[in-house]
Short mmCIF file of C-alpha atoms in Angstrom, two decimals:
data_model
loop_
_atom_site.label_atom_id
_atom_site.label_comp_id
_atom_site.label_asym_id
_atom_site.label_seq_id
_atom_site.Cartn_x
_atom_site.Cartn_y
_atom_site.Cartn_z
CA UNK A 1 0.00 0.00 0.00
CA UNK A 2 3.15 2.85 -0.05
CA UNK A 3 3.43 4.06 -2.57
CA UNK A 4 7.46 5.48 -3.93
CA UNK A 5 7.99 9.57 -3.40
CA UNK A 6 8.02 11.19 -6.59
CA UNK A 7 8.92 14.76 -5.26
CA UNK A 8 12.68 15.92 -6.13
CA UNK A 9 14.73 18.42 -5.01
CA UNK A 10 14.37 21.57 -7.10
CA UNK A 11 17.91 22.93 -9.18
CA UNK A 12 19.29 25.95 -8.80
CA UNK A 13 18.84 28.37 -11.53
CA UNK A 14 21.52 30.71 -12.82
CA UNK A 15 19.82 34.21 -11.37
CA UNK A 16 20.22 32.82 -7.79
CA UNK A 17 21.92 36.04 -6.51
CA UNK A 18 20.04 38.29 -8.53
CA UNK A 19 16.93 36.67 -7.26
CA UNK A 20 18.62 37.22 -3.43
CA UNK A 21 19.62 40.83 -4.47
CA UNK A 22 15.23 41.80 -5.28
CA UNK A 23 14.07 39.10 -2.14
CA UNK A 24 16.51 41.78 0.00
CA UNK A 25 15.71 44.76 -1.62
CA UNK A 26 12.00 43.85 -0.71
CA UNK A 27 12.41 42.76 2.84
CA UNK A 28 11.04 39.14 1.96
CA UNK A 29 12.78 36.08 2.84
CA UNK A 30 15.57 35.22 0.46
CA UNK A 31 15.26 31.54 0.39
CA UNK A 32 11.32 31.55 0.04
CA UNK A 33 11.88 34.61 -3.05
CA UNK A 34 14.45 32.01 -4.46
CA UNK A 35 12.52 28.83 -4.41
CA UNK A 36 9.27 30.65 -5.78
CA UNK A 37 11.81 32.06 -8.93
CA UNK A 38 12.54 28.22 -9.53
CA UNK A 39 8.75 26.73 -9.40
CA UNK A 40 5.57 27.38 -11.14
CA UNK A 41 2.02 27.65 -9.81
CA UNK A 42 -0.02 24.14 -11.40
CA UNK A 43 -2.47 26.71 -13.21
CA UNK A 44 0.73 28.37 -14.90
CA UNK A 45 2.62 24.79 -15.31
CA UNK A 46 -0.96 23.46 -17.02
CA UNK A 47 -0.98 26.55 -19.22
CA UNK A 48 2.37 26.30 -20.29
CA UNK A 49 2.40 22.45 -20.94
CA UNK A 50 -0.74 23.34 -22.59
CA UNK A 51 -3.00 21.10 -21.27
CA UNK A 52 -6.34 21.45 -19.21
CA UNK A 53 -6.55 21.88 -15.40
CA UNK A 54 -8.04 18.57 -15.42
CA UNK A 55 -5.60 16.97 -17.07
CA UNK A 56 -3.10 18.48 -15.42
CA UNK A 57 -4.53 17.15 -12.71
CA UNK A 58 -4.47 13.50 -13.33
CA UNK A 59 -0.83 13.76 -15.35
CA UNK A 60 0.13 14.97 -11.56
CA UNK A 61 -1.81 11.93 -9.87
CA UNK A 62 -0.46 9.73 -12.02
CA UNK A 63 3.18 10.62 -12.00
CA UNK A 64 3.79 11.67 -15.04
CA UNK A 65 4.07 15.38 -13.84
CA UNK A 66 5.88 16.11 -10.40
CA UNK A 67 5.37 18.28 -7.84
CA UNK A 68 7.28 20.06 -4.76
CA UNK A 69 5.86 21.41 -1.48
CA UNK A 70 6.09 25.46 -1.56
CA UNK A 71 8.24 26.12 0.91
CA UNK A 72 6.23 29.65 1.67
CA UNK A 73 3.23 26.95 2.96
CA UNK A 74 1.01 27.55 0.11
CA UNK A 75 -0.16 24.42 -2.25
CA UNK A 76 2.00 21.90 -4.31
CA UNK A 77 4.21 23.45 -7.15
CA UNK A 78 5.89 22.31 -10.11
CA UNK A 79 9.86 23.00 -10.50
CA UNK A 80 10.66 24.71 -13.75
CA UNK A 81 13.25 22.05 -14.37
CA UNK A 82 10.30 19.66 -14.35
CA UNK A 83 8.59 21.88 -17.20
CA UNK A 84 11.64 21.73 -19.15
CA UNK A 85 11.93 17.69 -18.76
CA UNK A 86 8.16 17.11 -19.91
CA UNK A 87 8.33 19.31 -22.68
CA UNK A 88 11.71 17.07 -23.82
CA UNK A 89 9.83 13.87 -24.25
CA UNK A 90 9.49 12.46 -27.69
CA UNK A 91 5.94 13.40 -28.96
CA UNK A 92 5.18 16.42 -26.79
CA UNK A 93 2.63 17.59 -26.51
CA UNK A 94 0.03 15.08 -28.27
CA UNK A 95 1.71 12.37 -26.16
CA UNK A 96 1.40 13.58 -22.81
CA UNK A 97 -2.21 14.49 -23.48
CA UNK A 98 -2.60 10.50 -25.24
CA UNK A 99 -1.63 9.05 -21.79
CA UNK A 100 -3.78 11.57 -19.74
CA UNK A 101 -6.77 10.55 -21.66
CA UNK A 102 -9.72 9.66 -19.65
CA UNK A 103 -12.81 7.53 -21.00
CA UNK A 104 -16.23 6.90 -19.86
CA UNK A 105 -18.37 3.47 -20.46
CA UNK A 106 -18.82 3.99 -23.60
CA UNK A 107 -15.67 5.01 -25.71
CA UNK A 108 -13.88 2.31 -23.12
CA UNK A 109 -16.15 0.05 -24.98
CA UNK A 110 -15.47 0.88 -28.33
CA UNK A 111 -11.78 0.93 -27.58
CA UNK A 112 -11.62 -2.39 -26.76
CA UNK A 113 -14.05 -3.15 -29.19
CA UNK A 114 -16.67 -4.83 -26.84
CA UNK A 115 -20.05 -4.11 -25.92
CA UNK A 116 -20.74 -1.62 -22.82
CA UNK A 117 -22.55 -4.38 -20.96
CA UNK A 118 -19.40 -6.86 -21.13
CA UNK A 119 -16.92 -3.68 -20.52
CA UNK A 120 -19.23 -2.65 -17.07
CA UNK A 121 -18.39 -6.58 -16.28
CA UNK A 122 -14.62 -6.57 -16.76
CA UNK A 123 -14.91 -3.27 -14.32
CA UNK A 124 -17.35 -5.18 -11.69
CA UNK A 125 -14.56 -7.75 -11.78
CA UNK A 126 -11.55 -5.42 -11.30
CA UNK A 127 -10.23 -6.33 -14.94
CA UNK A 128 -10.32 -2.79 -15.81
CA UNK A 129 -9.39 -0.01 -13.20
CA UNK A 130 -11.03 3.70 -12.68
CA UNK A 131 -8.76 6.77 -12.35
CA UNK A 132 -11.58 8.95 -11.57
CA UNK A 133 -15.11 9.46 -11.10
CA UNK A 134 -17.92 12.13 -10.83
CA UNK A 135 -21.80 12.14 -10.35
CA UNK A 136 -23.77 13.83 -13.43
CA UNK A 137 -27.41 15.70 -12.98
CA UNK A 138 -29.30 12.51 -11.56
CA UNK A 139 -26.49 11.65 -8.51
CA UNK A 140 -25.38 8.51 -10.60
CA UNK A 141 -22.27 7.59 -10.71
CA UNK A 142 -19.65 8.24 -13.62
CA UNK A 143 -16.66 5.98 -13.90
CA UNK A 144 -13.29 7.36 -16.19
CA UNK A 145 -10.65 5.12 -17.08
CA UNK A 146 -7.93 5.53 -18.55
CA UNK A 147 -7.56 5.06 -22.81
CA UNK A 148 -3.79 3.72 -22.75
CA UNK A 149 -4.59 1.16 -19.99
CA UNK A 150 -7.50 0.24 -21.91
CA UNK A 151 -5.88 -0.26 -25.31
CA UNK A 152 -3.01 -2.18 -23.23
CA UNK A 153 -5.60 -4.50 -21.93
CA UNK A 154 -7.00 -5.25 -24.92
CA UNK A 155 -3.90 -5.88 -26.93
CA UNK A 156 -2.86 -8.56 -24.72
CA UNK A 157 -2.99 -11.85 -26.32
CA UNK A 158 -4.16 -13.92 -23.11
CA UNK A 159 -7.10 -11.94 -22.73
CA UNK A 160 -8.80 -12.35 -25.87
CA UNK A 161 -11.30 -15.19 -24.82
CA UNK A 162 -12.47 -12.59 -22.23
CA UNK A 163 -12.87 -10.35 -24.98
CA UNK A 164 -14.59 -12.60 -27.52
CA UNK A 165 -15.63 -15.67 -25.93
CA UNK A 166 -17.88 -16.35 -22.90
CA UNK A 167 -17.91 -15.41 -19.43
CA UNK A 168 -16.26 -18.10 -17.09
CA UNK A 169 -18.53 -19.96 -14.73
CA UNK A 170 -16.98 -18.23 -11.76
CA UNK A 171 -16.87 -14.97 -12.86
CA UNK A 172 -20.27 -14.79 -13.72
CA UNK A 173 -20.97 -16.59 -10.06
CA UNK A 174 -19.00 -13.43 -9.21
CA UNK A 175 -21.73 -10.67 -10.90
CA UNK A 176 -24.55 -12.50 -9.62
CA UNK A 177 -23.08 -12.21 -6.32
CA UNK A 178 -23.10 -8.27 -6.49
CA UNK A 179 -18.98 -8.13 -6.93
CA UNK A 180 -18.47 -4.42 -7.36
CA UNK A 181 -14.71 -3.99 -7.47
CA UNK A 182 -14.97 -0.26 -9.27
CA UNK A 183 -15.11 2.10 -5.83
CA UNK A 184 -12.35 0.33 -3.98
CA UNK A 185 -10.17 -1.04 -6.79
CA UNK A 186 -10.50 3.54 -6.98
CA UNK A 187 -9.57 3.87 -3.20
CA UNK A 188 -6.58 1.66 -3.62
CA UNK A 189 -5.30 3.79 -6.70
CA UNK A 190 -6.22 7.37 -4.80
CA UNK A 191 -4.24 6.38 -2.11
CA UNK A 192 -1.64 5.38 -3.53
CA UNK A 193 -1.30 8.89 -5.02
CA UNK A 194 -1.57 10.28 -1.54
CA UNK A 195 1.32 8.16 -0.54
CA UNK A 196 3.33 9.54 -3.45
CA UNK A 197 2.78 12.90 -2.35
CA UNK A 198 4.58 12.89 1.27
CA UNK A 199 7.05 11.27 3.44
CA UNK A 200 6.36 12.62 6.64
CA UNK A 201 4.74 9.59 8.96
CA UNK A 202 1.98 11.66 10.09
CA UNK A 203 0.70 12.68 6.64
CA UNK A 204 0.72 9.30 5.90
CA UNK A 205 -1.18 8.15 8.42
CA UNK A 206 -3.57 10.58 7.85
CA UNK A 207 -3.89 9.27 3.91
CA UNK A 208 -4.37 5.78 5.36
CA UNK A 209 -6.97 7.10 7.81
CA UNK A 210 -9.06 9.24 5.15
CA UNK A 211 -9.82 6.04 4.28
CA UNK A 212 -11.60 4.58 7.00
CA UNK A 213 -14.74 5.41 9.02
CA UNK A 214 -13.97 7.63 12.05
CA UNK A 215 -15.58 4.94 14.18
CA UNK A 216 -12.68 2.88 12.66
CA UNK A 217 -9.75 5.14 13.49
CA UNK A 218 -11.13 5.60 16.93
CA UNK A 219 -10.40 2.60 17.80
CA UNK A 220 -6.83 2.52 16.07
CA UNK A 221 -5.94 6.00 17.33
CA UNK A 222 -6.90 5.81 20.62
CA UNK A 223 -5.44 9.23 21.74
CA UNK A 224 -7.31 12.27 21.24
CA UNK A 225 -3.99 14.37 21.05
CA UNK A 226 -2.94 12.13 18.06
CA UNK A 227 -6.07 11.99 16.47
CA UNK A 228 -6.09 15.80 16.47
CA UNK A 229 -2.74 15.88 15.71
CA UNK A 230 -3.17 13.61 12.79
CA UNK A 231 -6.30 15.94 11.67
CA UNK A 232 -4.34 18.20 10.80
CA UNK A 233 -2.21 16.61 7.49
CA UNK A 234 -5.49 15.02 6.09
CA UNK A 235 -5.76 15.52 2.67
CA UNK A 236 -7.92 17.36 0.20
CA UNK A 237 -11.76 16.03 -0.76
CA UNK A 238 -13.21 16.64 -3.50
CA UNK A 239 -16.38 18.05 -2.96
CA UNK A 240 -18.93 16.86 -4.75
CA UNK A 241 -22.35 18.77 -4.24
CA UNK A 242 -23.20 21.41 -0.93
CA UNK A 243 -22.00 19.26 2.19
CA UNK A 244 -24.62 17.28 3.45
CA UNK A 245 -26.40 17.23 0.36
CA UNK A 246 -27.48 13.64 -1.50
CA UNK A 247 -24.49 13.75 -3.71
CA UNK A 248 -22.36 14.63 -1.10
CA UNK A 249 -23.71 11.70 0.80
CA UNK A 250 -22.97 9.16 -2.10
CA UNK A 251 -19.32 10.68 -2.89
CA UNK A 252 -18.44 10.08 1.11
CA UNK A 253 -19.83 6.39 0.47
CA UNK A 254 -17.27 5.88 -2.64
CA UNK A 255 -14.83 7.67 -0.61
CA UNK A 256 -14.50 5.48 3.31
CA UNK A 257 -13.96 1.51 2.96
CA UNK A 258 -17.02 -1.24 2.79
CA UNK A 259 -15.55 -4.61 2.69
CA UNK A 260 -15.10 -6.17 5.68
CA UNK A 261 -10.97 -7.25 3.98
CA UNK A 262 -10.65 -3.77 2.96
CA UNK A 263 -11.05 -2.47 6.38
CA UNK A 264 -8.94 -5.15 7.80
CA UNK A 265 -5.97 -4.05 5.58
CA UNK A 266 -6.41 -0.38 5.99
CA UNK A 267 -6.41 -0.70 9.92
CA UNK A 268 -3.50 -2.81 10.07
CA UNK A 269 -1.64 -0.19 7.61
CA UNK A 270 -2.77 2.60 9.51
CA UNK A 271 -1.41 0.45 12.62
CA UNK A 272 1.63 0.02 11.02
CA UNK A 273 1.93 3.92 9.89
CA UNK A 274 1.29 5.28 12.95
CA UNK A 275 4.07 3.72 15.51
CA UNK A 276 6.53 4.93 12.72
CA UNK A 277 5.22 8.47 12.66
CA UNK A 278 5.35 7.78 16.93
CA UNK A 279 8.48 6.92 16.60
CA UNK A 280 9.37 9.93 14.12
CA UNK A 281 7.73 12.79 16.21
CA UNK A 282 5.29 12.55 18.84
CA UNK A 283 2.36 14.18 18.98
CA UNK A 284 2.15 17.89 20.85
CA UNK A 285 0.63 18.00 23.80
CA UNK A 286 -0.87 21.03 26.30
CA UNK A 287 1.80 21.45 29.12
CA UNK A 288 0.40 21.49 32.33
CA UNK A 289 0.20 25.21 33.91
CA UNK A 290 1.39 24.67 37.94
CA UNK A 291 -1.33 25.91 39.96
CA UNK A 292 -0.03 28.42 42.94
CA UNK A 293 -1.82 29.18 46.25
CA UNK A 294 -3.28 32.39 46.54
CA UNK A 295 -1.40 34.61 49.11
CA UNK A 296 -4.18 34.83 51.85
CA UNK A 297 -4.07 30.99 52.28
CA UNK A 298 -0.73 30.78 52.77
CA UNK A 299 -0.66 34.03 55.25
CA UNK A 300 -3.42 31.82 56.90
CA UNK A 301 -1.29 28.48 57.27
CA UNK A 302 1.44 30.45 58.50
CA UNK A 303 0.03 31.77 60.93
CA UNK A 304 -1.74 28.54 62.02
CA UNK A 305 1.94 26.74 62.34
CA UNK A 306 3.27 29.72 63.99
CA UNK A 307 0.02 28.82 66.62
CA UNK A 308 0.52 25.21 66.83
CA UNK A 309 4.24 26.26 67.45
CA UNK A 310 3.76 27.96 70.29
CA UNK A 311 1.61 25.27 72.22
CA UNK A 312 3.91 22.84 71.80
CA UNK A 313 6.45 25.21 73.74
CA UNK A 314 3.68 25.52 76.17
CA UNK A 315 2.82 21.95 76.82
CA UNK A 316 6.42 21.50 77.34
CA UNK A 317 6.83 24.21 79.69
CA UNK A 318 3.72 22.70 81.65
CA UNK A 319 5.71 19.21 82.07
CA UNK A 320 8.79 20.61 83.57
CA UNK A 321 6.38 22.20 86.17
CA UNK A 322 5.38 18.89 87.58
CA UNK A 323 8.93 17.62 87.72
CA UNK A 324 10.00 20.57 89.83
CA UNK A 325 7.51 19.84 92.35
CA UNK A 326 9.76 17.56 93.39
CA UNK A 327 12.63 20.32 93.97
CA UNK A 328 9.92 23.06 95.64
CA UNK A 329 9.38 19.78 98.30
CA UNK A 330 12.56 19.54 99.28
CA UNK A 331 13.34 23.19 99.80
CA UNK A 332 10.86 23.23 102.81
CA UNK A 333 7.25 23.60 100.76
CA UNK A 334 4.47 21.27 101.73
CA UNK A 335 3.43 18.93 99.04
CA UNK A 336 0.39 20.67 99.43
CA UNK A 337 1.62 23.61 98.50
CA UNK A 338 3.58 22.67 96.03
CA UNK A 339 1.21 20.64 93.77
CA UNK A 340 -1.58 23.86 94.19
CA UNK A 341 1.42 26.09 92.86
CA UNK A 342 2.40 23.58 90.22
CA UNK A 343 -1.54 22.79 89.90
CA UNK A 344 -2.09 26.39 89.12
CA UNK A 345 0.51 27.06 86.88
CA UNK A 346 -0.51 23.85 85.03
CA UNK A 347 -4.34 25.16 84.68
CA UNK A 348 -3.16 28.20 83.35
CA UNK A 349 -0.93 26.60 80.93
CA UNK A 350 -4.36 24.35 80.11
CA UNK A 351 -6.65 27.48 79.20
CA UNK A 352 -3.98 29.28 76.73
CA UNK A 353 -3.49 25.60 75.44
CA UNK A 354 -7.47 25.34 74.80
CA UNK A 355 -7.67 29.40 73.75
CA UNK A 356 -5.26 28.73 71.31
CA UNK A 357 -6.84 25.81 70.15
CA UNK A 358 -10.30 27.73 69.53
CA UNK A 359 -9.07 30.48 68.17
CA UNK A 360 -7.38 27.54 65.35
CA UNK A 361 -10.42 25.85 65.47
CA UNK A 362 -13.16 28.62 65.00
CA UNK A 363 -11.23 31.76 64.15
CA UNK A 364 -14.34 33.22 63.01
CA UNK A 365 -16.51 32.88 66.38
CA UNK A 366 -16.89 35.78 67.73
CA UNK A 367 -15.61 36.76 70.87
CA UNK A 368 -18.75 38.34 72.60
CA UNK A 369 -19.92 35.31 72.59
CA UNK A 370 -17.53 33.14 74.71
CA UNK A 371 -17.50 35.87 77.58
CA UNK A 372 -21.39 35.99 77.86
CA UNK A 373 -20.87 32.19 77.99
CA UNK A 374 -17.99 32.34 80.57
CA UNK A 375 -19.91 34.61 82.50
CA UNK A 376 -23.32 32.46 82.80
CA UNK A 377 -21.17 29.12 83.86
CA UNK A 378 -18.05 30.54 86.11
#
């Protein structure tokens, strides 16, 4: 299913520095100025090459005309050295138009000198393969293929008794089955083009993926970041119709993957395609802002430590009482004595323990309060 790069690096041309010299003068970048000199737009390559946009379009697809990324981020372009080797080939231009040439049912037919009903059957069997397609006034379906494939096929000496005899058994078993190779034996030569087109992993994966239902690359691409990520190299649709719109609709179906094999292949491709663009370049991600406490909160736990602080230095203070007891006794003090003077300096160490605690506890209670309370129960 990858399909060979056929982009090439573009030649310099001989008015490099002049072209450097007006990118300068202008205040444009020098190496974007330069490489725009050295390529053509594909309108002004089709005009030149004179051919028409459309078949411009499928020389391009097809290879036979090749393309470079514009380094300014615009679309594809065509190098002029590329002009110059197309319009060097033997039987320019008449050839290059010859092997561009698209057919519909009927002039397929009489190129091959068959009837249109047996032609639609070698396509149903994948004998003959489209290059394009496009829906006329009543949303049917309009298959192109290609005259020089067509001719090709039917100058081949093994399949004349498919052009003059009978159907095979099998093949017809085929038909009457519903076999309908046209859309995806279409897929598999669209993608290939996409393939051609890029070698970054991600933009490959995303040609694989246009592919498949997004049900179906849910469940390959399991990361959202990816996914979006991979979002953002898919390729171009042809639009067919207003979106939404019954031809729309039927374009999309010709466009995603039916058969149950199909899918199979695509997903393990696209399984394939995406742990080499992981591998390659992984996938931005948001960075996580650290969050900071606001400055009252931290005032307030400050001040709460400083608190808790100071009644562990009281608590302390209250246990060294009771041992010196002990000493008061035996510098003539009764016991008595001593334990009500130790007793009292314990209380008192007691209520600033339990003030302090309240005031951690319920700084907001308000202090009117507790006295009318104190008050009422000495």
């Amino acid at each position: 299913m990858s399909g060979n790069t056929i982009t090439q690096s573009v030649t310099p041309s001989a008015n490099t520095a002049a072209a450097l010299l007006n990118a300068t003068a202008v205040g444009a970048n020098p190496a974007v100025a330069t490489s725009a000199r050295q390529t053509l737009a594909q309108s002004r390559a089709a005009r030149e090459l004179g051919l028409k946009r459309g078949e411009f379009d499928l020389a391009v697809r097809l290879g036979r005309i090749r393309t470079v990324p514009d380094e300014g981020g615009g679309g594809r372009r065509v190098a002029r050295a590329e002009i110059d080797r197309v319009m060097s080939e033997d039987g320019f231009p008449d050839g290059l138009k010859e092997r561009v040439k698209a057919v519909g049912t009927s002039e397929g037919a009489a190129l091959m000198d068959v009837t249109a009903a047996r032609f639609t059957r070698f396509a149903r069997l994948g004998f003959v393969v489209p290059v394009k397609f496009y829906l006329n006034r009543y949303r049917a379906v309009v298959w192109l293929y290609l005259a020089e494939e067509l001719r090709q096929f039917a100058e081949a000496e093994e399949n004349a008794p498919l052009l003059n005899g009978r159907t095979p058994e099998g093949l017809r078993d085929q038909l009457d089955a519903g076999l309908d190779l046209r859309a995806r034996n279409w897929r598999g030569r669209h993608v290939g083009f996409l393939l051609r087109q890029t070698e970054d992993p991600w933009a490959r994966a995303a040609a694989v993926a246009s592919l498949l239902d997004p049900a179906q690359v849910a469940e390959i691409v399991a990361d959202p970041y990816e996914r979006a990520y991979m979002s953002r190299f898919d390729p171009e649709r042809t639009t067919h119709g207003a979106p939404d719109s019954p031809a729309a609709h039927v374009a999309a179906r010709i466009m995603t993957a039916e058969d149950p094999d199909e899918i199979s292949w695509l997903r393990s491709d696209l399984a394939n395609t995406l742990q080499e663009a992981r591998a390659h370049r992984r996938a931005p991600r948001p960075t996580p802002t650290p969050r900071t406490a606001p400055a009252v909160s931290r005032e307030r736990t400050q001040l709460i430590e400083e608190q808790r602080q100071s009644i562990e230095e009281r608590r302390h203070s209250g246990d060294a009482q009771q041992a010196s007891v002990a000493l008061w006794a035996s510098d003539g003090l009764r016991p008595r004595d001593a334990l009500r003077s130790a007793d009292g300096r314990q209380s008192t160490g007691v209520r600033q323990q339990a003030e302090a605690r309240r005031t951690i506890d319920e700084p907001e209670c308000p202090r009117r309060l507790f006295g009318w309370l104190r008050r009422r129960n000495p």
